[in-house]
Short mmCIF file of C-alpha atoms in Angstrom, two decimals:
data_model
loop_
_atom_site.label_atom_id
_atom_site.label_comp_id
_atom_site.label_asym_id
_atom_site.label_seq_id
_atom_site.Cartn_x
_atom_site.Cartn_y
_atom_site.Cartn_z
CA MET A 439 -103.80 35.01 48.88
CA MET A 440 -105.82 33.85 45.88
CA ASN A 441 -103.00 34.76 43.49
CA GLN A 442 -100.82 32.09 45.10
CA HIS A 443 -103.08 29.42 43.61
CA PHE A 444 -102.32 30.64 40.09
CA LYS A 445 -99.07 29.71 38.43
CA GLN A 446 -97.32 32.21 36.21
CA ALA A 447 -96.73 31.30 32.57
CA THR A 448 -93.20 32.24 31.53
CA GLY A 449 -90.52 31.19 29.08
CA PHE A 450 -91.30 28.30 26.76
CA SER A 451 -94.76 27.78 28.29
CA LEU A 452 -95.70 31.39 27.57
CA ILE A 453 -94.51 31.03 23.97
CA LEU A 454 -96.50 27.81 23.49
CA GLY A 455 -99.59 29.44 24.98
CA TYR A 456 -99.44 32.34 22.53
CA LEU A 457 -98.78 29.91 19.67
CA GLY A 458 -101.96 28.13 20.68
CA ILE A 459 -103.89 31.32 19.91
CA THR A 460 -102.17 31.79 16.56
CA THR A 461 -102.63 28.13 15.60
CA MET A 462 -106.36 28.43 16.23
CA LEU A 463 -106.30 31.61 14.14
CA ALA A 464 -104.56 29.74 11.30
CA GLY A 465 -107.20 27.01 11.52
CA GLY A 466 -110.00 29.56 11.38
CA ILE A 467 -108.44 31.25 8.35
CA THR A 468 -108.27 27.89 6.58
CA LEU A 469 -111.98 27.29 7.20
CA LEU A 470 -113.08 30.68 5.83
CA PRO A 471 -113.06 29.62 2.14
CA LEU A 472 -115.94 27.22 2.94
CA PHE A 473 -118.28 30.22 2.66
CA THR A 474 -117.62 30.04 -1.08
CA LEU A 475 -119.78 26.90 -1.19
CA PHE A 476 -122.92 29.00 -0.61
CA PHE A 477 -122.34 30.51 -4.05
CA TYR A 478 -120.68 27.52 -5.73
CA PRO A 479 -122.35 24.44 -4.18
CA GLU A 480 -121.04 22.28 -7.00
CA GLU A 481 -117.60 22.51 -5.35
CA ILE A 482 -118.75 20.73 -2.18
CA SER A 483 -116.29 17.90 -2.92
CA GLN A 484 -113.46 20.38 -2.26
CA ALA A 485 -114.64 21.10 1.29
CA LYS A 486 -112.72 18.27 2.94
CA TYR A 487 -109.41 19.77 1.84
CA PHE A 488 -110.09 22.75 4.10
CA ILE A 489 -112.09 21.14 6.92
CA ILE A 490 -109.40 18.59 7.85
CA PRO A 491 -106.44 20.98 8.35
CA GLY A 492 -108.68 23.75 9.71
CA ILE A 493 -110.30 21.67 12.47
CA LEU A 494 -107.02 19.92 13.29
CA ALA A 495 -105.21 23.26 13.71
CA ILE A 496 -107.97 24.60 15.97
CA LEU A 497 -107.79 21.49 18.17
CA ILE A 498 -103.99 21.63 18.44
CA GLY A 499 -104.15 25.34 19.18
CA TYR A 500 -106.78 24.77 21.87
CA ILE A 501 -104.51 22.23 23.58
CA LEU A 502 -101.46 24.52 23.39
CA ASN A 503 -103.46 27.38 24.85
CA PHE A 504 -103.74 25.43 28.13
CA TYR A 505 -100.17 26.53 28.85
CA ILE A 506 -101.45 30.04 29.63
CA ARG A 507 -105.15 29.55 30.26
CA GLY A 508 -106.07 30.49 33.83
CA LYS A 509 -102.49 31.55 34.56
CA GLU A 510 -100.92 34.91 35.12
CA LYS A 511 -98.93 35.78 32.01
CA GLY A 512 -95.34 36.75 32.71
CA GLN A 513 -93.36 39.31 30.74
CA LEU A 514 -91.88 38.22 27.43
CA GLN A 515 -88.11 38.07 27.77
CA LYS A 516 -85.67 39.50 25.25
CA ASN A 517 -86.37 38.28 21.68
CA GLN A 518 -89.17 35.92 22.78
CA ASP A 519 -91.58 38.14 20.86
CA MET A 520 -89.48 37.40 17.76
CA VAL A 521 -89.88 33.67 18.37
CA ILE A 522 -93.67 33.99 18.61
CA VAL A 523 -93.90 36.03 15.41
CA LEU A 524 -91.56 33.69 13.53
CA LEU A 525 -93.37 30.51 14.60
CA THR A 526 -96.78 32.10 14.03
CA TRP A 527 -95.95 32.63 10.38
CA ILE A 528 -94.41 29.17 9.95
CA ILE A 529 -97.48 27.52 11.48
CA ALA A 530 -99.84 29.61 9.33
CA ILE A 531 -97.92 28.67 6.17
CA LEU A 532 -97.98 24.96 7.02
CA VAL A 533 -101.69 24.93 7.85
CA SER A 534 -102.72 26.97 4.80
CA ALA A 535 -100.58 24.79 2.51
CA PHE A 536 -102.44 21.60 3.38
CA PRO A 537 -105.54 22.25 1.22
CA PHE A 538 -103.22 22.34 -1.80
CA VAL A 539 -101.49 19.11 -0.71
CA LEU A 540 -104.73 17.28 0.09
CA SER A 541 -106.18 18.18 -3.31
CA GLY A 542 -103.58 15.85 -4.83
CA ASN A 543 -102.63 18.35 -7.53
CA TYR A 544 -99.55 19.79 -5.87
CA SER A 545 -96.42 18.49 -4.16
CA PHE A 546 -95.53 19.58 -0.64
CA THR A 547 -92.93 21.99 -2.02
CA GLN A 548 -95.41 23.55 -4.45
CA ALA A 549 -98.04 23.87 -1.71
CA ILE A 550 -95.61 25.60 0.67
CA PHE A 551 -94.53 27.85 -2.21
CA GLU A 552 -98.13 28.91 -2.95
CA ALA A 553 -99.04 29.40 0.72
CA THR A 554 -95.87 31.39 1.44
CA SER A 555 -96.50 33.50 -1.64
CA GLY A 556 -100.02 34.25 -0.40
CA LEU A 557 -99.27 35.06 3.23
CA SER A 558 -96.17 37.09 2.32
CA THR A 559 -98.32 38.94 -0.27
CA THR A 560 -95.81 38.13 -2.99
CA GLY A 561 -98.12 36.78 -5.66
CA PHE A 562 -95.91 34.17 -7.32
CA SER A 563 -98.14 31.29 -8.37
CA ILE A 564 -97.67 27.79 -9.73
CA ILE A 565 -101.34 26.74 -9.81
CA ASP A 566 -103.21 26.08 -13.06
CA ILE A 567 -105.43 29.17 -12.97
CA ALA A 568 -107.59 28.05 -15.89
CA ASN A 569 -108.61 24.84 -14.07
CA THR A 570 -108.60 25.89 -10.41
CA PRO A 571 -111.85 25.68 -8.36
CA ASN A 572 -113.19 29.00 -7.08
CA ILE A 573 -112.77 27.93 -3.46
CA PHE A 574 -108.99 27.85 -3.96
CA PHE A 575 -109.04 31.34 -5.49
CA ILE A 576 -110.84 32.59 -2.38
CA HIS A 577 -108.37 30.69 -0.19
CA ARG A 578 -105.47 32.51 -1.83
CA SER A 579 -107.20 35.88 -1.49
CA ILE A 580 -107.90 35.26 2.20
CA LEU A 581 -104.19 34.51 2.67
CA LEU A 582 -103.41 37.85 1.00
CA PHE A 583 -105.91 39.66 3.22
CA PHE A 584 -104.47 38.38 6.50
CA GLY A 585 -100.86 38.39 5.31
CA GLY A 586 -101.16 41.99 4.14
CA ILE A 587 -101.95 43.51 7.53
CA GLY A 588 -100.14 40.81 9.51
CA LEU A 589 -101.23 37.72 11.38
CA VAL A 590 -99.97 39.08 14.69
CA LEU A 591 -101.84 42.36 14.15
CA ILE A 592 -105.06 40.35 13.88
CA MET A 593 -104.19 38.58 17.11
CA THR A 594 -103.20 41.89 18.72
CA SER A 595 -106.61 43.36 17.88
CA VAL A 596 -108.14 41.06 20.50
CA LEU A 597 -105.30 41.26 23.06
CA SER A 598 -104.57 43.97 25.59
CA ASP A 599 -101.80 46.57 25.37
CA VAL A 600 -99.81 44.69 27.99
CA TYR A 601 -99.50 41.46 26.03
CA GLY A 602 -99.80 42.72 22.48
CA MET A 603 -97.43 45.70 22.22
CA ARG A 604 -94.16 43.86 21.66
CA LEU A 605 -95.74 41.41 19.23
CA TYR A 606 -97.26 44.35 17.36
CA HIS A 607 -93.85 46.01 16.94
CA ALA A 608 -92.02 42.73 16.29
CA GLU A 609 -94.11 42.11 13.16
CA GLY A 610 -93.02 45.44 11.70
CA HIS A 611 -95.82 47.79 12.78
CA ALA A 612 -93.63 50.63 14.02
CA ASP A 613 -96.30 53.32 14.19
CA ARG A 614 -99.38 53.47 16.38
CA LEU A 615 -102.33 55.22 14.79
CA MET A 616 -104.09 55.74 18.12
CA PRO A 617 -102.83 56.14 21.71
CA ASN A 618 -104.38 52.78 22.53
CA LEU A 619 -102.81 49.72 20.84
CA LEU A 620 -106.10 47.89 20.58
CA LYS A 621 -107.68 50.86 18.83
CA SER A 622 -104.62 51.21 16.55
CA ALA A 623 -104.88 47.61 15.37
CA ARG A 624 -108.61 47.91 14.78
CA MET A 625 -108.21 51.23 12.95
CA ILE A 626 -105.70 49.63 10.57
CA ILE A 627 -108.11 46.76 9.88
CA LEU A 628 -110.96 49.23 9.34
CA ILE A 629 -109.01 51.39 6.85
CA TYR A 630 -107.68 48.29 5.08
CA SER A 631 -111.15 46.72 4.78
CA ALA A 632 -112.70 50.02 3.65
CA TYR A 633 -110.26 50.33 0.75
CA ILE A 634 -110.93 46.74 -0.30
CA THR A 635 -114.69 47.36 -0.18
CA MET A 636 -114.25 50.52 -2.23
CA GLY A 637 -112.17 48.56 -4.73
CA VAL A 638 -114.81 45.86 -5.09
CA ILE A 639 -117.52 48.45 -5.79
CA LEU A 640 -115.39 50.32 -8.34
CA TYR A 641 -114.39 47.11 -10.12
CA ILE A 642 -118.03 46.00 -10.41
CA ILE A 643 -119.00 49.41 -11.79
CA ALA A 644 -116.16 49.07 -14.30
CA GLY A 645 -117.54 45.74 -15.51
CA MET A 646 -115.84 43.02 -13.45
CA SER A 647 -117.87 40.13 -12.10
CA PRO A 648 -118.39 40.29 -8.30
CA PHE A 649 -116.17 37.22 -7.80
CA ASP A 650 -113.27 38.70 -9.79
CA ALA A 651 -113.81 42.10 -8.17
CA ILE A 652 -113.44 40.67 -4.66
CA ASN A 653 -110.29 38.75 -5.54
CA HIS A 654 -108.61 41.60 -7.40
CA ALA A 655 -109.52 44.26 -4.81
CA ILE A 656 -107.93 42.18 -2.04
CA SER A 657 -104.96 41.47 -4.30
CA ALA A 658 -104.37 45.16 -5.13
CA VAL A 659 -104.82 46.66 -1.64
CA SER A 660 -102.80 43.90 0.06
CA THR A 661 -100.15 44.44 -2.66
CA GLY A 662 -100.39 40.69 -3.22
CA GLY A 663 -100.68 40.17 -6.97
CA PHE A 664 -102.78 37.00 -7.23
CA SER A 665 -105.29 37.06 -10.07
CA THR A 666 -108.17 34.86 -11.19
CA LYS A 667 -107.02 35.28 -14.80
CA VAL A 668 -103.97 33.86 -16.56
CA GLU A 669 -103.31 37.27 -18.11
CA SER A 670 -103.78 39.07 -14.76
CA ILE A 671 -105.31 42.56 -15.16
CA GLY A 672 -104.27 42.48 -18.82
CA TYR A 673 -107.16 40.06 -19.42
CA TYR A 674 -109.67 42.91 -19.22
CA ASN A 675 -107.82 45.27 -21.59
CA ASP A 676 -109.70 48.12 -19.95
CA PRO A 677 -107.98 51.44 -19.03
CA LEU A 678 -110.58 52.18 -16.32
CA ILE A 679 -109.91 48.87 -14.55
CA GLU A 680 -106.19 49.50 -14.85
CA TRP A 681 -106.40 52.98 -13.29
CA ILE A 682 -108.59 51.68 -10.47
CA THR A 683 -105.93 49.04 -9.83
CA ILE A 684 -103.15 51.64 -9.89
CA VAL A 685 -104.93 53.71 -7.23
CA LEU A 686 -105.55 50.65 -5.04
CA MET A 687 -101.92 49.54 -5.34
CA ILE A 688 -100.69 52.98 -4.28
CA LEU A 689 -103.10 52.98 -1.31
CA GLY A 690 -101.90 49.55 -0.23
CA SER A 691 -98.23 50.56 -0.35
CA THR A 692 -98.78 53.70 1.73
CA ASN A 693 -98.24 53.85 5.50
CA PHE A 694 -101.52 53.44 7.41
CA LEU A 695 -100.66 56.43 9.58
CA ILE A 696 -100.50 58.53 6.41
CA HIS A 697 -103.96 57.22 5.49
CA LEU A 698 -105.28 58.38 8.86
CA MET A 699 -103.73 61.81 8.30
CA LEU A 700 -105.36 62.04 4.87
CA ILE A 701 -108.72 61.14 6.39
CA GLN A 702 -108.16 63.87 8.98
CA GLY A 703 -107.38 66.38 6.20
CA LYS A 704 -103.71 66.89 7.14
CA PHE A 705 -102.58 67.17 3.52
CA GLN A 706 -99.62 69.49 4.16
CA THR A 707 -98.29 67.11 6.81
CA VAL A 708 -98.53 64.22 4.36
CA LEU A 709 -96.68 66.15 1.63
CA ARG A 710 -93.85 67.07 4.02
CA HIS A 711 -93.43 63.47 5.19
CA CYS A 712 -90.04 62.08 4.12
CA GLU A 713 -91.39 58.97 2.37
CA THR A 714 -93.94 61.01 0.43
CA LYS A 715 -91.21 63.28 -0.93
CA PHE A 716 -88.96 60.32 -1.72
CA SER A 717 -91.75 58.46 -3.51
CA LEU A 718 -92.63 61.52 -5.59
CA GLY A 719 -88.94 61.84 -6.46
CA ILE A 720 -88.83 58.24 -7.70
CA PHE A 721 -91.88 58.82 -9.85
CA ALA A 722 -90.46 62.06 -11.25
CA VAL A 723 -87.10 60.55 -12.24
CA LEU A 724 -87.64 56.87 -13.04
CA LEU A 725 -91.21 56.77 -14.41
CA PRO A 726 -90.55 58.97 -17.48
CA LEU A 727 -87.35 57.03 -18.16
CA SER A 728 -89.22 53.71 -17.90
CA VAL A 729 -91.96 54.86 -20.29
CA ILE A 730 -89.39 56.08 -22.84
CA LEU A 731 -87.46 52.80 -22.69
CA LEU A 732 -90.69 50.82 -22.98
CA PHE A 733 -91.77 52.84 -26.02
CA GLN A 734 -88.39 52.23 -27.66
CA SER A 735 -88.67 48.48 -27.01
CA GLY A 736 -91.32 48.02 -29.71
CA TYR A 737 -94.46 49.98 -28.88
CA THR A 738 -96.01 51.81 -31.84
CA HIS A 739 -98.30 54.08 -29.80
CA ALA A 740 -97.03 56.41 -27.07
CA LYS A 741 -100.38 56.24 -25.22
CA GLU A 742 -100.19 52.45 -24.93
CA ALA A 743 -96.56 52.62 -23.78
CA PHE A 744 -97.52 55.22 -21.16
CA GLN A 745 -100.45 53.16 -19.85
CA ASP A 746 -98.46 49.93 -19.62
CA GLY A 747 -95.41 51.74 -18.28
CA VAL A 748 -97.29 53.45 -15.46
CA PHE A 749 -99.13 50.27 -14.47
CA GLN A 750 -96.04 48.05 -14.34
CA PHE A 751 -94.04 50.81 -12.64
CA VAL A 752 -96.58 51.18 -9.83
CA SER A 753 -96.97 47.41 -9.58
CA ALA A 754 -93.21 46.99 -9.08
CA LEU A 755 -92.66 49.89 -6.66
CA SER A 756 -95.74 49.01 -4.60
CA THR A 757 -94.56 45.35 -4.66
CA THR A 758 -97.99 44.21 -5.88
CA GLY A 759 -97.15 42.11 -8.93
CA LEU A 760 -100.32 42.51 -10.98
CA GLN A 761 -99.56 43.11 -14.64
CA THR A 762 -101.08 44.14 -17.97
CA ILE A 763 -98.42 42.69 -20.26
CA PRO A 764 -97.87 38.98 -21.04
CA THR A 765 -94.12 38.81 -20.35
CA PHE A 766 -91.07 40.77 -19.24
CA SER A 767 -88.59 38.52 -21.08
CA THR A 768 -88.60 40.75 -24.17
CA TRP A 769 -87.75 43.90 -22.24
CA PRO A 770 -84.34 45.54 -22.74
CA ALA A 771 -81.74 45.04 -20.00
CA SER A 772 -81.89 48.74 -19.10
CA LEU A 773 -85.61 48.48 -18.26
CA ILE A 774 -85.09 45.23 -16.33
CA PHE A 775 -82.43 47.02 -14.29
CA ILE A 776 -84.80 49.87 -13.37
CA PHE A 777 -87.48 47.41 -12.27
CA VAL A 778 -85.00 45.45 -10.16
CA LEU A 779 -84.24 48.74 -8.35
CA LEU A 780 -87.95 49.47 -7.89
CA MET A 781 -88.63 46.01 -6.45
CA LEU A 782 -85.67 46.28 -4.08
CA ILE A 783 -86.79 49.71 -2.83
CA GLY A 784 -90.46 48.75 -2.32
CA GLY A 785 -93.19 50.71 -0.55
CA SER A 786 -93.61 52.64 2.68
CA THR A 787 -92.98 51.41 6.20
CA GLY A 788 -96.17 50.46 8.01
CA SER A 789 -97.90 49.48 4.77
CA THR A 790 -98.71 46.13 3.14
CA ALA A 791 -95.78 46.52 0.72
CA GLY A 792 -92.44 44.73 0.81
CA GLY A 793 -88.90 45.63 -0.23
CA LEU A 794 -86.22 47.52 1.70
CA LYS A 795 -88.85 50.21 2.40
CA GLN A 796 -88.57 53.78 1.18
CA TYR A 797 -87.76 55.17 4.63
CA ARG A 798 -84.51 53.17 4.84
CA VAL A 799 -83.42 54.06 1.30
CA TYR A 800 -84.28 57.72 1.99
CA ILE A 801 -82.03 57.72 5.08
CA VAL A 802 -79.15 56.32 3.02
CA PHE A 803 -79.51 59.13 0.47
CA LYS A 804 -79.79 61.73 3.24
CA GLU A 805 -76.65 60.36 4.91
CA MET A 806 -74.77 60.74 1.63
CA ILE A 807 -75.85 64.39 1.49
CA TRP A 808 -75.05 64.96 5.17
CA TYR A 809 -71.60 63.42 4.71
CA ILE A 810 -70.77 65.57 1.68
CA GLN A 811 -72.00 68.68 3.50
CA GLY A 812 -69.84 67.75 6.48
CA LEU A 813 -66.73 67.76 4.31
CA PHE A 814 -67.15 71.51 3.83
CA LEU A 815 -67.75 72.30 7.49
CA SER A 816 -65.32 72.83 10.31
CA HIS A 817 -64.68 69.83 12.55
CA ARG A 818 -65.80 71.99 15.45
CA VAL A 819 -69.30 72.33 13.99
CA ILE A 820 -71.73 69.79 15.39
CA ARG A 821 -74.69 69.12 13.12
CA ILE A 822 -77.89 67.43 14.28
CA HIS A 823 -79.36 65.35 11.47
CA THR A 824 -83.16 65.50 11.30
CA ILE A 825 -85.86 64.48 8.84
CA ASN A 826 -89.53 65.35 8.53
CA ARG A 827 -91.58 62.39 9.67
CA TYR A 828 -95.36 62.73 9.94
CA GLY A 829 -95.04 66.51 10.12
CA LYS A 830 -92.44 66.54 12.92
CA MET A 831 -88.70 66.99 12.72
CA GLU A 832 -87.21 63.75 14.00
CA ARG A 833 -83.56 63.31 14.95
CA ILE A 834 -81.68 60.48 13.26
CA ASP A 835 -78.86 59.36 15.53
CA PHE A 836 -75.92 57.04 14.90
CA VAL A 837 -77.70 54.00 16.33
CA GLU A 838 -80.64 54.40 13.95
CA LYS A 839 -78.35 54.91 10.96
CA ASN A 840 -76.22 51.93 11.89
CA LYS A 841 -79.29 49.70 12.23
CA ILE A 842 -80.52 50.77 8.78
CA PHE A 843 -77.13 50.34 7.10
CA ILE A 844 -76.66 46.85 8.51
CA PHE A 845 -80.19 45.87 7.50
CA ILE A 846 -79.61 47.03 3.92
CA LEU A 847 -76.25 45.22 3.79
CA LEU A 848 -77.84 41.97 5.00
CA TYR A 849 -80.76 42.39 2.59
CA LEU A 850 -78.51 42.95 -0.41
CA SER A 851 -76.30 40.02 0.66
CA LEU A 852 -79.34 37.73 0.67
CA PHE A 853 -80.37 39.18 -2.69
CA ALA A 854 -76.92 38.31 -4.07
CA MET A 855 -77.08 34.77 -2.64
CA GLY A 856 -80.55 34.10 -4.02
CA THR A 857 -79.58 35.47 -7.42
CA PHE A 858 -76.51 33.22 -7.46
CA ILE A 859 -78.58 30.11 -6.66
CA PHE A 860 -81.01 30.98 -9.46
CA THR A 861 -78.10 31.24 -11.91
CA LEU A 862 -76.91 27.78 -10.82
CA SER A 863 -80.23 26.43 -12.07
CA GLY A 864 -79.66 27.84 -15.53
CA ALA A 865 -81.20 31.32 -15.34
CA SER A 866 -79.30 34.21 -16.85
CA LEU A 867 -77.92 36.81 -14.44
CA GLU A 868 -80.45 39.36 -15.72
CA HIS A 869 -83.41 37.02 -15.22
CA ALA A 870 -82.10 35.72 -11.87
CA MET A 871 -81.77 39.26 -10.48
CA PHE A 872 -85.26 40.17 -11.66
CA GLU A 873 -86.87 37.02 -10.22
CA PHE A 874 -85.16 37.01 -6.85
CA SER A 875 -85.61 40.75 -6.30
CA SER A 876 -89.29 40.01 -6.91
CA ALA A 877 -89.21 37.19 -4.35
CA ILE A 878 -87.35 38.94 -1.53
CA GLY A 879 -89.26 42.16 -2.19
CA ASN A 880 -92.61 40.29 -2.03
CA VAL A 881 -93.52 41.59 -5.48
CA GLY A 882 -94.58 38.59 -7.58
CA LEU A 883 -93.67 39.89 -11.04
CA SER A 884 -92.14 36.92 -12.81
CA ILE A 885 -89.88 36.53 -15.80
CA GLY A 886 -90.47 32.76 -15.80
CA VAL A 887 -87.79 31.37 -13.46
CA THR A 888 -90.15 30.24 -10.66
CA ASN A 889 -92.66 28.39 -12.83
CA SER A 890 -94.50 25.19 -11.87
CA GLU A 891 -91.87 23.05 -13.60
CA ALA A 892 -88.91 24.68 -11.86
CA ASP A 893 -86.44 22.69 -9.80
CA PRO A 894 -87.40 22.36 -6.10
CA LEU A 895 -84.17 24.25 -5.29
CA ILE A 896 -85.60 27.26 -7.13
CA HIS A 897 -88.89 27.01 -5.24
CA TRP A 898 -87.28 26.66 -1.81
CA THR A 899 -84.88 29.51 -2.51
CA ALA A 900 -87.85 31.67 -3.47
CA ILE A 901 -89.77 30.48 -0.38
CA ILE A 902 -86.94 31.57 1.91
CA GLY A 903 -86.66 34.87 0.03
CA MET A 904 -90.40 35.56 0.32
CA PHE A 905 -90.47 34.58 4.00
CA VAL A 906 -87.45 36.65 5.04
CA GLY A 907 -88.62 39.55 2.88
CA ARG A 908 -92.04 39.63 4.57
CA LEU A 909 -90.88 39.26 8.17
CA GLU A 910 -87.67 41.22 7.61
CA ILE A 911 -84.20 39.95 8.38
CA TYR A 912 -83.79 40.89 12.04
CA ILE A 913 -86.97 39.13 13.09
CA VAL A 914 -86.03 35.89 11.33
CA PHE A 915 -82.42 35.80 12.56
CA LEU A 916 -83.17 36.81 16.15
CA GLY A 917 -86.21 34.54 16.26
CA LEU A 918 -84.23 31.50 15.12
CA ILE A 919 -81.40 32.19 17.58
CA GLN A 920 -83.79 32.74 20.49
CA PHE A 921 -85.81 29.64 19.57
CA TYR A 922 -82.62 27.58 19.70
CA ARG A 923 -81.76 29.04 23.10
CA GLU A 924 -85.25 28.41 24.48
CA GLY A 925 -85.16 24.82 23.28
CA LYS A 926 -81.69 24.27 24.67
CA ALA A 927 -82.71 25.72 28.04
CA LYS A 928 -85.78 23.49 28.13
CA VAL A 929 -83.73 20.36 27.40
CA SER A 930 -81.06 21.24 29.99
CA LYS A 931 -83.73 21.54 32.71
CA ARG A 932 -84.69 17.95 32.11
#
């Protein structure tokens, strides 16, 4: 009888209630940089830029949460999880952009660009690094930290399996590390944080200041690319720091389930995994070619060409965006082409990396092989297509293939559109392809198109590319369509 006194939260009310939680989360994230003031008290004048949007977001979120507080939560209907994920990221971007706006140094477009770049772990930046307060550096790194593992994953880590599962999958976390969702989310956060901590320690041992070590460790493991130095990692001119960064970038772009298997000592399983084999194949074929082309482009020492080639190669494929060279504009077109491919491919599924993801590209290559093999077989022979995934042979059916092929087609179509818009603003085709593949792949390597003086059209095109690239196309499209339907249904009821 008591349950009759409780209303059930469904539809738009349920969505608003969940958004209340995420809005409070966004407010809390915006307040976190205030801890920097304990170490840099001279920056106390910057505090108001974070306190105002942080407190306001928490208050708004608290009010929205009344839609589900004390009520029985209904089941999320089809694609409503997409709406929650989509709006969660939009709200987080808006809230985290306000410190930049309130500082008076950046326009609204520039602030949204920087915040989107941070939360999407892209690493494009238009701020004046040489004159930026430390609290803003920490703000950007915090955005990388939460954006790397996913805002919804953080929220899921405090929700139950019943209400968190669909949100967990909707944000792109396809694999559960543990039987229990709550434990899976917390295990991911633990592994992620452990690698960052390890990176900080190694950087300090290598000679970095603690402040720079924290920022660069988060940047490398989140595959974000923000740096506290104008020259990025190249500022240090230290091979040890560069190799530490390479290792951290590879760790960040590797599936968290693979990390758990490595911790458990399942090395053979990891080596048989389809993405591991595909990644090793990319390194074996394209890395030597990249180093040779880089050496021919003007390097006088093979060792230096190898070091720079490996670093930039890993940075592009892992979609991190840290760099050791001042510019890519002097590179030959052949090398630019290879790096465009690397940035489009990206890292592993279930990692912090962006791009198409190696699993999808691997399936396309396998389908080519399967098709050619089928041409030599009798039509009466039925072949079951399987791949090795996490040590198990997994069947790839027509539905899965079709979903992957359509995704890649949509992704490349958006890549073509973004490249075209960049060329309209005066960029060469070569530079436009490099820059927009970096944007949609959440890489952050720049050839100079998306600089602070760029036309707002360039910035907004890059913003859309970074946003869609991070959330992936299906989530954005389905979320927008479902949001329109929910709003239309709500209006019609009135």
